[in-house]
Coordinates of C-alpha atoms in Angstrom, one line a residue:
M1 CA -6.4 16.9 28.0
K2 CA -3.2 18.7 29.1
R3 CA -2.3 22.0 27.6
V4 CA -0.2 21.9 24.4
R5 CA 3.4 22.8 25.1
I6 CA 5.0 24.6 22.2
T7 CA 7.2 27.7 21.9
A8 CA 6.7 30.8 19.7
S9 CA 9.3 29.6 17.2
A10 CA 6.9 26.7 16.3
T11 CA 4.4 29.1 15.0
S12 CA 6.6 30.8 12.5
A13 CA 4.4 31.8 9.7
L14 CA 4.4 30.0 6.4
P15 CA 5.3 32.6 3.8
R16 CA 2.1 34.1 2.4
S17 CA 3.5 34.0 -1.1
L18 CA 4.2 30.3 -0.9
L19 CA 0.8 29.5 0.5
I20 CA -1.0 31.6 -2.1
A21 CA 1.2 30.2 -4.9
I22 CA 0.3 26.6 -3.9
C23 CA -3.4 27.4 -4.0
V24 CA -3.2 29.3 -7.3
I25 CA -1.2 26.6 -9.0
Y26 CA -3.3 23.8 -7.6
V27 CA -6.6 25.4 -8.8
L28 CA -5.4 26.6 -12.2
A29 CA -3.8 23.3 -13.2
G30 CA -6.3 21.3 -15.2
L31 CA -9.0 24.0 -15.1
F32 CA -8.6 25.3 -18.6
G33 CA -7.6 23.9 -22.0
R34 CA -9.5 20.7 -21.9
D35 CA -12.9 19.2 -22.9
P36 CA -15.7 18.3 -20.5
W37 CA -14.9 14.9 -19.2
K38 CA -17.0 11.8 -18.6
N39 CA -19.2 11.6 -16.5
E40 CA -20.4 14.3 -14.0
D41 CA -18.1 17.0 -15.4
A42 CA -19.7 16.8 -18.8
A43 CA -23.2 16.5 -17.4
G44 CA -22.8 19.6 -15.2
F45 CA -21.4 21.5 -18.1
G46 CA -24.4 20.3 -20.2
V47 CA -26.9 21.9 -17.8
M48 CA -24.9 25.2 -17.9
W49 CA -24.6 25.2 -21.7
T50 CA -28.3 24.5 -22.1
M51 CA -29.2 27.4 -19.8
A52 CA -26.8 29.8 -21.6
H53 CA -28.3 29.0 -25.0
G54 CA -31.9 28.2 -23.9
Q55 CA -35.0 29.9 -22.8
F56 CA -36.0 31.3 -19.5
S57 CA -37.7 28.1 -18.5
D58 CA -34.3 26.3 -18.9
W59 CA -32.9 28.5 -16.2
L60 CA -35.7 27.7 -13.8
L61 CA -35.9 23.9 -14.5
P62 CA -32.3 22.5 -15.1
N63 CA -32.0 20.1 -18.1
I64 CA -29.6 18.8 -20.6
A65 CA -30.8 19.4 -24.1
G66 CA -34.3 18.9 -23.0
K67 CA -33.7 15.9 -20.6
P68 CA -34.5 17.0 -17.0
A69 CA -31.6 17.0 -14.5
F70 CA -33.1 16.4 -11.1
E71 CA -30.0 15.7 -9.1
N72 CA -29.2 19.2 -7.9
G73 CA -30.7 22.7 -7.7
P74 CA -29.8 25.4 -10.2
L75 CA -27.6 27.9 -8.3
I76 CA -24.2 26.8 -9.5
F77 CA -25.5 26.1 -13.0
W78 CA -26.9 29.7 -13.0
L79 CA -23.4 31.1 -12.3
G80 CA -21.8 28.9 -14.9
A81 CA -24.4 29.8 -17.5
L82 CA -24.0 33.5 -16.7
V83 CA -20.2 33.4 -17.2
I84 CA -20.7 31.4 -20.5
R85 CA -22.9 34.2 -21.8
L86 CA -20.8 37.0 -20.6
L87 CA -17.5 35.6 -22.1
D88 CA -19.0 34.0 -25.1
R89 CA -17.0 36.2 -27.6
W90 CA -13.6 35.6 -25.9
V91 CA -13.6 32.2 -24.0
N92 CA -15.0 28.8 -25.1
A93 CA -17.9 27.6 -23.1
P94 CA -16.2 24.8 -21.1
D95 CA -13.4 27.1 -20.0
A96 CA -15.8 29.8 -19.1
A97 CA -18.0 27.5 -17.0
R98 CA -14.9 26.3 -15.1
I99 CA -14.1 29.9 -14.0
V100 CA -17.0 29.4 -11.5
T101 CA -15.4 26.2 -10.4
G102 CA -12.1 28.0 -9.7
L103 CA -13.8 30.8 -7.8
C104 CA -15.8 28.4 -5.7
F105 CA -12.6 26.5 -4.8
Y106 CA -10.8 29.7 -3.8
A107 CA -13.8 30.7 -1.7
T108 CA -13.6 27.3 0.0
C109 CA -10.0 27.8 0.8
T110 CA -10.7 31.2 2.3
F111 CA -13.5 30.0 4.5
V112 CA -11.4 27.1 5.8
W113 CA -8.4 29.3 6.6
Y114 CA -10.4 32.0 8.4
G115 CA -12.6 29.6 10.2
T116 CA -9.6 27.7 11.6
Y117 CA -7.9 31.0 12.4
L118 CA -10.8 32.3 14.5
L119 CA -11.0 28.9 16.3
G120 CA -7.2 28.9 16.9
R121 CA -7.3 32.3 18.7
R122 CA -9.8 31.1 21.3
P123 CA -8.5 30.7 24.9
E124 CA -9.4 27.0 25.4
V125 CA -7.0 25.9 22.7
Q126 CA -4.0 28.2 23.6
P127 CA -0.7 26.5 24.5
F128 CA 0.7 26.2 28.0
K129 CA 2.0 29.5 29.4
Y130 CA 5.6 29.3 30.6
A131 CA 6.7 31.1 33.7
F132 CA 9.1 33.3 31.8
G133 CA 7.2 33.6 28.6
G134 CA 8.1 32.2 25.2
E135 CA 4.7 30.8 24.3
P136 CA 3.1 31.9 21.0
E137 CA 0.7 34.8 20.7
P138 CA -2.9 33.7 20.0
R139 CA -2.9 35.4 16.6
D140 CA 0.3 33.6 15.6
Y141 CA -1.0 30.3 16.9
G142 CA -4.3 30.7 15.1
R143 CA -2.6 31.6 11.8
T144 CA -0.3 28.6 12.0
L145 CA -3.2 26.3 12.6
A146 CA -5.1 27.9 9.7
D147 CA -2.1 27.3 7.4
G148 CA -2.1 23.7 8.5
A149 CA -5.8 23.2 7.9
L150 CA -5.5 24.6 4.3
L151 CA -2.5 22.4 3.5
I152 CA -4.4 19.4 4.8
L153 CA -7.3 20.2 2.6
L154 CA -5.1 20.6 -0.5
A155 CA -3.3 17.3 0.4
C156 CA -6.5 15.3 0.2
F157 CA -6.2 12.9 -2.7
G158 CA -9.8 12.9 -3.8
L159 CA -10.1 16.7 -4.0
A160 CA -7.8 17.1 -6.9
E161 CA -10.1 15.8 -9.7
R162 CA -13.5 16.5 -7.9
G163 CA -12.4 20.1 -7.1
H164 CA -11.8 20.9 -10.8
E165 CA -15.1 19.5 -12.2
T166 CA -17.9 21.6 -13.7
T167 CA -20.5 20.3 -11.2
A168 CA -22.8 21.5 -8.5
G169 CA -20.6 19.6 -6.0
V170 CA -17.9 22.2 -6.0
G171 CA -20.4 24.9 -5.1
Q172 CA -21.9 22.7 -2.4
L173 CA -18.4 22.3 -1.0
T174 CA -18.1 26.1 -0.7
L175 CA -21.6 26.5 0.9
V176 CA -20.9 23.8 3.5
T177 CA -17.6 25.5 4.4
M178 CA -19.4 28.8 4.5
A179 CA -21.9 27.3 7.0
A180 CA -19.0 26.1 9.2
Y181 CA -17.5 29.6 9.0
G182 CA -20.8 31.2 9.9
L183 CA -21.1 29.1 13.1
V184 CA -17.5 29.9 14.0
R185 CA -18.0 33.7 13.3
S186 CA -21.1 33.7 15.6
L187 CA -18.8 33.0 18.6
D188 CA -17.5 36.6 18.6
K189 CA -20.0 38.3 16.2
P190 CA -23.3 36.5 16.8
R191 CA -25.5 38.3 14.3
Q192 CA -23.0 38.4 11.5
G193 CA -22.2 34.7 12.0
A194 CA -25.9 33.7 12.1
A195 CA -26.4 35.6 8.9
W196 CA -23.5 33.8 7.2
F197 CA -25.0 30.5 8.3
G198 CA -28.4 31.4 7.0
V199 CA -27.1 32.5 3.6
A200 CA -25.1 29.3 3.4
I201 CA -28.1 27.0 4.2
G202 CA -30.3 29.0 1.8
G203 CA -27.7 28.7 -1.0
L204 CA -27.3 25.0 -0.3
A205 CA -31.1 24.6 -0.8
L206 CA -30.7 26.2 -4.3
A207 CA -27.6 24.1 -5.1
S208 CA -28.4 20.6 -3.8
T209 CA -31.5 18.8 -2.6
P210 CA -34.0 19.4 0.2
L211 CA -32.7 16.4 2.2
V212 CA -29.1 17.5 2.2
T213 CA -30.1 21.1 3.1
L214 CA -32.3 20.0 5.9
T215 CA -29.5 17.7 7.2
L216 CA -27.0 20.5 7.3
W217 CA -29.5 23.0 8.9
I218 CA -30.2 20.5 11.7
A219 CA -26.5 19.8 12.1
G220 CA -25.8 23.5 12.6
L221 CA -28.5 23.7 15.3
A222 CA -27.1 20.5 16.9
A223 CA -23.7 22.1 17.0
A224 CA -25.1 25.1 18.9
V225 CA -26.7 22.7 21.4
L226 CA -23.5 20.7 21.9
C227 CA -21.3 23.8 22.1
R228 CA -22.6 26.2 24.8
A229 CA -20.5 29.0 23.5
L230 CA -22.6 29.2 20.4
P231 CA -25.7 31.5 20.6
L232 CA -28.3 28.9 19.8
R233 CA -31.4 31.1 20.0
L234 CA -29.9 33.9 17.9
I235 CA -28.6 31.4 15.3
A236 CA -32.1 29.9 15.0
V237 CA -33.9 33.2 14.9
V238 CA -31.6 35.0 12.5
S239 CA -30.5 32.2 10.2
T240 CA -33.8 30.4 9.7
P241 CA -35.8 33.3 8.0
I242 CA -32.8 34.1 5.8
A243 CA -32.4 30.5 4.7
A244 CA -36.1 30.0 4.1
L245 CA -36.4 33.2 2.0
I246 CA -33.5 32.2 -0.2
A247 CA -34.6 28.6 -0.5
A248 CA -38.2 29.6 -1.5
S249 CA -37.2 32.1 -4.1
W250 CA -36.4 29.6 -6.9
P251 CA -39.4 27.3 -6.4
A252 CA -41.7 30.3 -6.3
A253 CA -40.3 31.7 -9.5
A254 CA -40.4 28.3 -11.2
L255 CA -44.1 27.7 -10.2
Q256 CA -44.9 31.2 -11.5
W257 CA -43.2 31.2 -14.9
A258 CA -42.1 27.6 -15.9
P259 CA -44.6 25.2 -17.3
G260 CA -44.4 21.8 -15.6
A261 CA -42.6 23.2 -12.6
R262 CA -44.8 21.4 -10.1
Q263 CA -43.9 18.0 -11.5
W264 CA -40.3 18.9 -11.9
L265 CA -39.9 20.1 -8.3
G266 CA -41.7 16.9 -7.1
E267 CA -39.2 14.8 -9.0
W268 CA -36.3 16.8 -7.6
G269 CA -37.4 16.2 -4.1
D270 CA -38.1 12.5 -4.7
V271 CA -34.7 11.9 -6.4
G272 CA -33.0 13.7 -3.4
V273 CA -34.7 11.3 -1.0
D274 CA -34.4 8.2 -3.0
S275 CA -30.6 8.7 -3.4
F276 CA -30.4 8.0 0.4
S277 CA -33.1 5.3 0.7
G278 CA -30.7 2.8 2.2
P279 CA -27.3 1.3 1.6
S280 CA -26.7 -1.6 -0.7
F281 CA -23.8 -4.0 -0.4
E282 CA -22.1 -2.5 -3.4
S283 CA -22.4 1.1 -2.0
L284 CA -21.0 0.1 1.4
A285 CA -18.2 -1.9 -0.2
Y286 CA -17.4 1.0 -2.5
T287 CA -17.2 3.4 0.6
A288 CA -15.0 0.9 2.5
K289 CA -12.6 0.7 -0.4
N290 CA -12.4 4.3 -1.5
F291 CA -13.2 6.7 1.3
A292 CA -9.9 6.2 3.2
L293 CA -7.9 7.1 0.2
F294 CA -10.2 9.9 -0.9
A295 CA -9.9 11.7 2.4
W296 CA -6.3 11.0 3.1
P297 CA -4.5 12.5 5.1
A298 CA -7.4 14.5 6.7
W299 CA -9.2 11.5 8.3
P300 CA -6.3 10.0 10.3
L301 CA -5.2 13.4 11.5
A302 CA -8.8 14.3 12.4
A303 CA -9.1 11.0 14.3
W304 CA -5.8 11.8 16.2
S305 CA -7.1 15.2 17.0
L306 CA -10.4 13.9 18.4
Y307 CA -8.3 11.5 20.6
T308 CA -6.0 14.2 21.9
W309 CA -8.8 16.7 22.6
R310 CA -11.1 14.1 24.1
G311 CA -11.6 16.2 27.2
L312 CA -12.8 19.2 25.2
R313 CA -15.1 17.6 22.7
R314 CA -17.8 20.2 23.3
A315 CA -15.4 23.0 22.7
P316 CA -16.0 25.0 19.5
H317 CA -12.9 23.8 17.6
V318 CA -14.2 20.2 17.9
A319 CA -17.9 20.4 18.3
I320 CA -18.6 22.7 15.3
P321 CA -16.8 20.8 12.5
I322 CA -17.7 17.4 13.9
A323 CA -21.4 18.3 14.2
L324 CA -21.4 19.2 10.5
A325 CA -19.3 16.2 9.4
V326 CA -21.1 13.4 11.2
P327 CA -24.5 13.9 9.4
V328 CA -22.8 14.1 6.0
F329 CA -21.0 10.9 6.7
V330 CA -24.4 9.3 7.7
L331 CA -25.7 10.4 4.3
V332 CA -22.6 8.8 2.7
L333 CA -23.5 5.5 4.4
L334 CA -27.1 5.7 3.3
Q335 CA -26.4 6.2 -0.4
A336 CA -28.4 3.7 -2.4
H337 CA -25.8 3.7 -5.2
Q338 CA -22.0 3.7 -5.1
G339 CA -20.2 7.0 -5.7
N340 CA -17.9 9.5 -4.1
R341 CA -19.8 12.7 -4.8
L342 CA -20.6 13.4 -1.1
Y343 CA -17.1 12.5 0.1
M344 CA -15.9 16.0 -0.9
L345 CA -18.3 17.7 1.5
L346 CA -16.5 16.1 4.4
L347 CA -13.1 17.3 3.6
P348 CA -13.2 21.0 4.9
T349 CA -14.6 20.0 8.4
L350 CA -12.2 17.1 8.7
S351 CA -9.3 19.4 7.8
I352 CA -10.3 21.9 10.4
V353 CA -10.4 19.3 13.1
A354 CA -7.2 17.7 11.9
A355 CA -5.3 21.0 12.1
F356 CA -5.8 21.0 15.9
G357 CA -4.1 17.7 16.2
L358 CA -0.8 19.0 14.6
P359 CA 0.6 20.5 17.8
T360 CA 0.3 17.1 19.6
L361 CA 2.0 14.9 17.0
K362 CA 5.1 13.1 18.1
R363 CA 8.3 13.7 16.3
G364 CA 8.4 10.1 15.1
T365 CA 4.9 10.5 13.6
V366 CA 5.8 13.7 11.9
N367 CA 8.9 12.1 10.4
A368 CA 6.9 9.1 9.2
I369 CA 4.3 11.3 7.5
D370 CA 7.1 13.3 5.8
W371 CA 9.0 10.3 4.6
F372 CA 5.8 8.6 3.3
A373 CA 5.0 11.8 1.4
V374 CA 8.5 12.1 0.0
L375 CA 8.7 8.5 -1.1
S376 CA 5.2 8.1 -2.5
F377 CA 5.1 11.4 -4.4
T378 CA 8.6 11.1 -5.8
V379 CA 7.9 7.6 -7.1
L380 CA 4.6 8.6 -8.6
A381 CA 6.1 11.7 -10.2
G382 CA 8.9 9.5 -11.7
F383 CA 6.2 7.2 -13.1
V384 CA 4.4 10.1 -14.7
W385 CA 7.6 11.3 -16.3
V386 CA 8.5 7.8 -17.6
V387 CA 5.1 7.3 -19.2
W388 CA 5.2 10.7 -20.9
L389 CA 8.7 9.9 -22.3
A390 CA 7.5 6.5 -23.4
G391 CA 4.7 8.0 -25.3
L392 CA 7.1 10.4 -27.2
T393 CA 10.1 8.2 -27.7
G394 CA 8.8 4.6 -27.6
F395 CA 11.2 3.7 -24.7
P396 CA 10.7 1.7 -22.6
A397 CA 8.8 -0.5 -25.1
S398 CA 6.7 -2.3 -22.5
T399 CA 5.4 1.0 -21.1
T400 CA 4.6 2.3 -24.6
R401 CA 2.6 -0.9 -25.4
N402 CA 0.6 -0.6 -22.2
L403 CA -0.1 3.1 -22.9
Y404 CA -1.5 2.5 -26.4
R405 CA -3.4 -0.5 -25.2
L406 CA -5.3 1.8 -22.8
V407 CA -5.8 4.6 -25.3
P408 CA -5.7 3.1 -28.8
G409 CA -5.3 5.7 -31.5
F410 CA -3.8 8.4 -29.3
K411 CA -1.1 10.5 -31.0
P412 CA 1.2 12.3 -28.5
E413 CA 2.4 15.8 -29.3
F414 CA 5.4 17.6 -27.8
S415 CA 4.9 21.1 -26.2
W416 CA 7.6 23.3 -24.8
I417 CA 5.1 25.0 -22.5
T418 CA 4.1 21.6 -21.1
L419 CA 7.7 20.5 -20.6
I420 CA 8.8 23.8 -18.9
S421 CA 5.8 23.8 -16.6
A422 CA 6.5 20.2 -15.6
I423 CA 10.2 20.9 -15.0
L424 CA 9.4 23.9 -12.9
V425 CA 7.0 22.1 -10.6
T426 CA 9.3 19.1 -10.3
G427 CA 12.2 21.4 -9.4
A428 CA 10.0 23.1 -6.8
W429 CA 9.3 19.7 -5.3
V430 CA 13.0 18.9 -5.1
A431 CA 13.7 22.2 -3.4
L432 CA 10.9 21.7 -0.9
V433 CA 12.1 18.2 0.0
A434 CA 15.7 19.5 0.3
W435 CA 14.6 22.3 2.6
R436 CA 12.6 19.9 4.8
V437 CA 15.4 17.4 5.1
S438 CA 18.3 19.8 5.6
R439 CA 16.6 22.3 7.9
S440 CA 14.3 20.0 9.9
P441 CA 12.1 23.0 10.9
K442 CA 10.1 22.8 14.2
V443 CA 7.1 24.7 12.9
L444 CA 3.7 23.1 13.2
W445 CA 2.9 23.0 9.5
R446 CA 6.1 21.0 8.7
S447 CA 4.2 17.7 8.9
V448 CA 1.7 18.6 6.2
V449 CA 3.6 20.9 3.9
L450 CA 5.2 18.0 2.0
S451 CA 1.8 16.3 1.7
G452 CA 0.2 19.5 0.3
G453 CA 3.1 20.2 -2.0
G454 CA 3.2 16.6 -3.2
T455 CA -0.5 16.5 -4.1
T456 CA 0.0 19.8 -6.0
L457 CA 3.0 18.3 -7.7
M458 CA 1.1 15.2 -8.9
W459 CA -1.9 17.2 -10.1
V460 CA 0.2 19.7 -12.0
L461 CA 2.2 16.9 -13.7
L462 CA -1.0 15.0 -14.6
M463 CA -2.5 18.2 -16.0
T464 CA 0.6 19.1 -18.0
L465 CA 2.4 15.9 -19.1
W466 CA -0.7 13.6 -19.1
L467 CA -3.4 16.1 -20.0
P468 CA -3.5 15.2 -23.8
V469 CA -3.8 11.5 -23.1
V470 CA -6.4 12.0 -20.2
N471 CA -8.4 14.4 -22.4
Y472 CA -8.3 11.9 -25.3
G473 CA -9.5 9.1 -23.0
R474 CA -12.4 11.0 -21.4
T475 CA -13.9 13.2 -24.0
Y476 CA -16.7 12.5 -26.5
R477 CA -15.5 15.1 -29.0
D478 CA -14.5 12.5 -31.7
V479 CA -17.7 10.5 -31.3
A480 CA -19.8 13.6 -31.5
A481 CA -18.1 14.6 -34.8
Q482 CA -18.7 11.1 -36.2
I483 CA -22.4 11.2 -35.4
A484 CA -22.8 14.7 -36.7
A485 CA -21.2 13.7 -40.0
H486 CA -23.7 10.9 -40.5
L487 CA -26.8 12.8 -39.6
P488 CA -29.2 13.6 -42.5
P489 CA -29.0 17.2 -43.5
D490 CA -32.8 17.7 -43.1
Y491 CA -33.5 15.7 -39.9
Q492 CA -36.1 17.1 -37.5
C493 CA -34.7 15.9 -34.1
I494 CA -33.0 13.1 -32.4
R495 CA -34.6 10.7 -29.9
T496 CA -32.3 8.9 -27.5
A497 CA -32.4 5.5 -25.8
R498 CA -30.1 4.8 -22.8
V499 CA -27.8 7.7 -23.6
G500 CA -26.3 9.1 -20.4
D501 CA -26.2 12.7 -19.3
A502 CA -22.5 13.2 -20.0
Q503 CA -22.9 11.7 -23.5
L504 CA -26.0 13.8 -24.3
A505 CA -24.3 17.0 -23.1
S506 CA -21.2 16.3 -25.1
F507 CA -23.1 15.5 -28.3
A508 CA -25.3 18.6 -28.0
Y509 CA -22.3 20.8 -27.5
F510 CA -19.7 19.3 -29.8
G511 CA -22.1 18.2 -32.6
K512 CA -24.6 21.0 -32.3
M513 CA -27.4 18.3 -32.5
R514 CA -31.1 18.9 -32.0
F515 CA -32.5 16.5 -29.4
G516 CA -36.2 15.9 -28.8
T517 CA -38.3 14.7 -25.9
S518 CA -40.5 11.6 -25.7
D519 CA -43.4 13.7 -26.9
D520 CA -41.7 14.8 -30.1
D521 CA -42.0 12.9 -33.4
C522 CA -38.2 12.5 -34.1
D523 CA -37.0 10.9 -37.3
V524 CA -33.5 10.0 -35.9
L525 CA -32.8 7.6 -33.1
L526 CA -29.5 7.4 -31.1
R527 CA -29.0 4.4 -28.9
Q528 CA -26.2 3.6 -26.4
D529 CA -25.8 -0.1 -25.8
T530 CA -23.4 -2.2 -23.7
Q531 CA -24.5 -5.2 -25.7
D532 CA -26.3 -5.9 -29.0
Y533 CA -30.0 -5.5 -28.4
G534 CA -30.8 -5.8 -32.1
A535 CA -32.6 -3.3 -34.4
P536 CA -35.3 -1.1 -32.9
L537 CA -38.9 -2.0 -33.5
S538 CA -40.4 -0.6 -36.7
V539 CA -44.0 0.5 -37.3
A540 CA -45.4 0.0 -40.8
P541 CA -45.0 1.6 -43.2
Y542 CA -41.8 3.0 -41.7
E543 CA -38.6 1.3 -40.5
W544 CA -35.4 2.3 -38.8
R545 CA -32.3 2.1 -40.9
L546 CA -28.8 1.9 -39.4
L547 CA -26.7 4.9 -40.4
W548 CA -23.7 4.5 -38.2
E549 CA -22.3 2.7 -35.2
G550 CA -19.1 3.3 -33.2
R551 CA -17.6 4.1 -29.8
R552 CA -14.8 6.0 -28.2
A553 CA -11.5 4.4 -28.8
A554 CA -10.7 4.3 -25.1
D555 CA -14.0 2.7 -24.0
R556 CA -14.8 -0.9 -24.9
D557 CA -18.1 -1.1 -23.1
E558 CA -20.0 1.7 -24.8
R559 CA -21.4 1.4 -28.3
F560 CA -23.6 4.0 -30.1
R561 CA -25.9 3.3 -33.0
L562 CA -27.6 5.9 -35.1
Y563 CA -30.8 5.1 -37.0
V564 CA -33.0 7.1 -39.4
L565 CA -36.7 6.6 -39.9
Q566 CA -37.6 5.8 -43.5
E567 CA -40.5 4.5 -45.5
R568 CA -40.1 0.8 -46.3
P569 CA -39.4 0.3 -50.0
W570 CA -42.4 -0.7 -51.9
R571 CA -42.2 -4.2 -53.4
K572 CA -44.3 -5.4 -56.3
P573 CA -46.2 -8.5 -55.3
S574 CA -45.0 -11.6 -57.0
R575 CA -47.3 -13.7 -59.2
R576 CA -47.8 -17.4 -58.5

């Protein structure tokens, strides 16, 4: 490709205070002051809470109130459980666990920024040098591209909710980004970069599954083969022992001190492989329908960047992120069940590639992206305000009816803090749009600042104005209270049937219930049904008696039934 032609004025720095403010507000909004939400958010919290209040074996073999959790390794759960225990006297458990979520997200942002900055300073990506000067300095150019990459990451639609959940996925996002940073760092500091890459792969082995870890390790070595600037031999020699040592530490400890560790680790490996045993029609259809929106606007900008840099696809700024992104996308396509859990791991590398396409965007394309952001986010923000007002005032009546149809029983409450926060973020959006329209700046990051600001606007409005209704619709607090109120005071333990991980975690936390395993002789049974299966089978001289049945007000599919085991009443035989 031809050299990019831009002037130094196009790399005017985005004010540090503005960039930091966007990141801080984006992460803090919706992080605290809410319950664990259905589904994976509550399940991840359940593992952390079980560890924090359990025995040493619970730390080595992740579980939710005794039910094994094979989907991921324990690293992120360890961090969450540790914070829960440290802050137990001052912060409630869900908020304490989400401190780890916020720190992981900030670390991800840091690795994306610095990785892009290092790539943006390299000679092969520098703009055309004019005869009389005027081109940007490498440091300024790299910093502008790094700002763009971070704004693109924050602008991705799917990251807002996923990035605020109490799951291992947020930690995996950080570790994948750390691996990319390590490869980039090895370009100028080979040993340091290889060590970063090894720590990231080792951490990923403790936070995910063996297959995902092996895939990313091979992808890193493939990047070093594709990009000759990377020190392949040094990366392999330095990173592999570090990664292997970290990865082996937890299984070795579990085998030494946790009963049943061999079976648990075998299930963990099998589940990690079975999850990618081959696509189904439903999983492929789900990906085709949802991935484009989840990764917007990173994927179209990344595609444009690949096109414009097609002559330098083995250069580090293209080869490294793409080599890490392609295997993850293959895993996405091989998922046996539909879900967007892995989509998040693609966003950092796509954002880095996308940033290098910003200098080559035409003015018409930039204007189209900006106006799309202005129109879409302004309309959506207006809709959020209208629904909030309808919930409080009852006007417009049709919106109010639709709201209470979705969340029957919800009672809105007015909060000055909520209102002021929403007004401030809306005012900031109006000021940002006015600045972009009136000034028409020529800086590179102008094409994504509105998208990043708009996504932040929407997330903050949802987590202020709509937080009560969203929390009401996605928590199991009320159901847990109802179940706990109907439990016999002297019950031994609760056996479950078809109860999901999120429900089990919520009931254990909110209701302080004692759950048993399949080997325990429990005298209480809790079932989750989507249809009426009839009463459970009884074994003479005992029978199951229904104590309670109900569901969340906002969920019409789930229904819970609580039974207690009792002796059948003795009946005097009748005379004939």
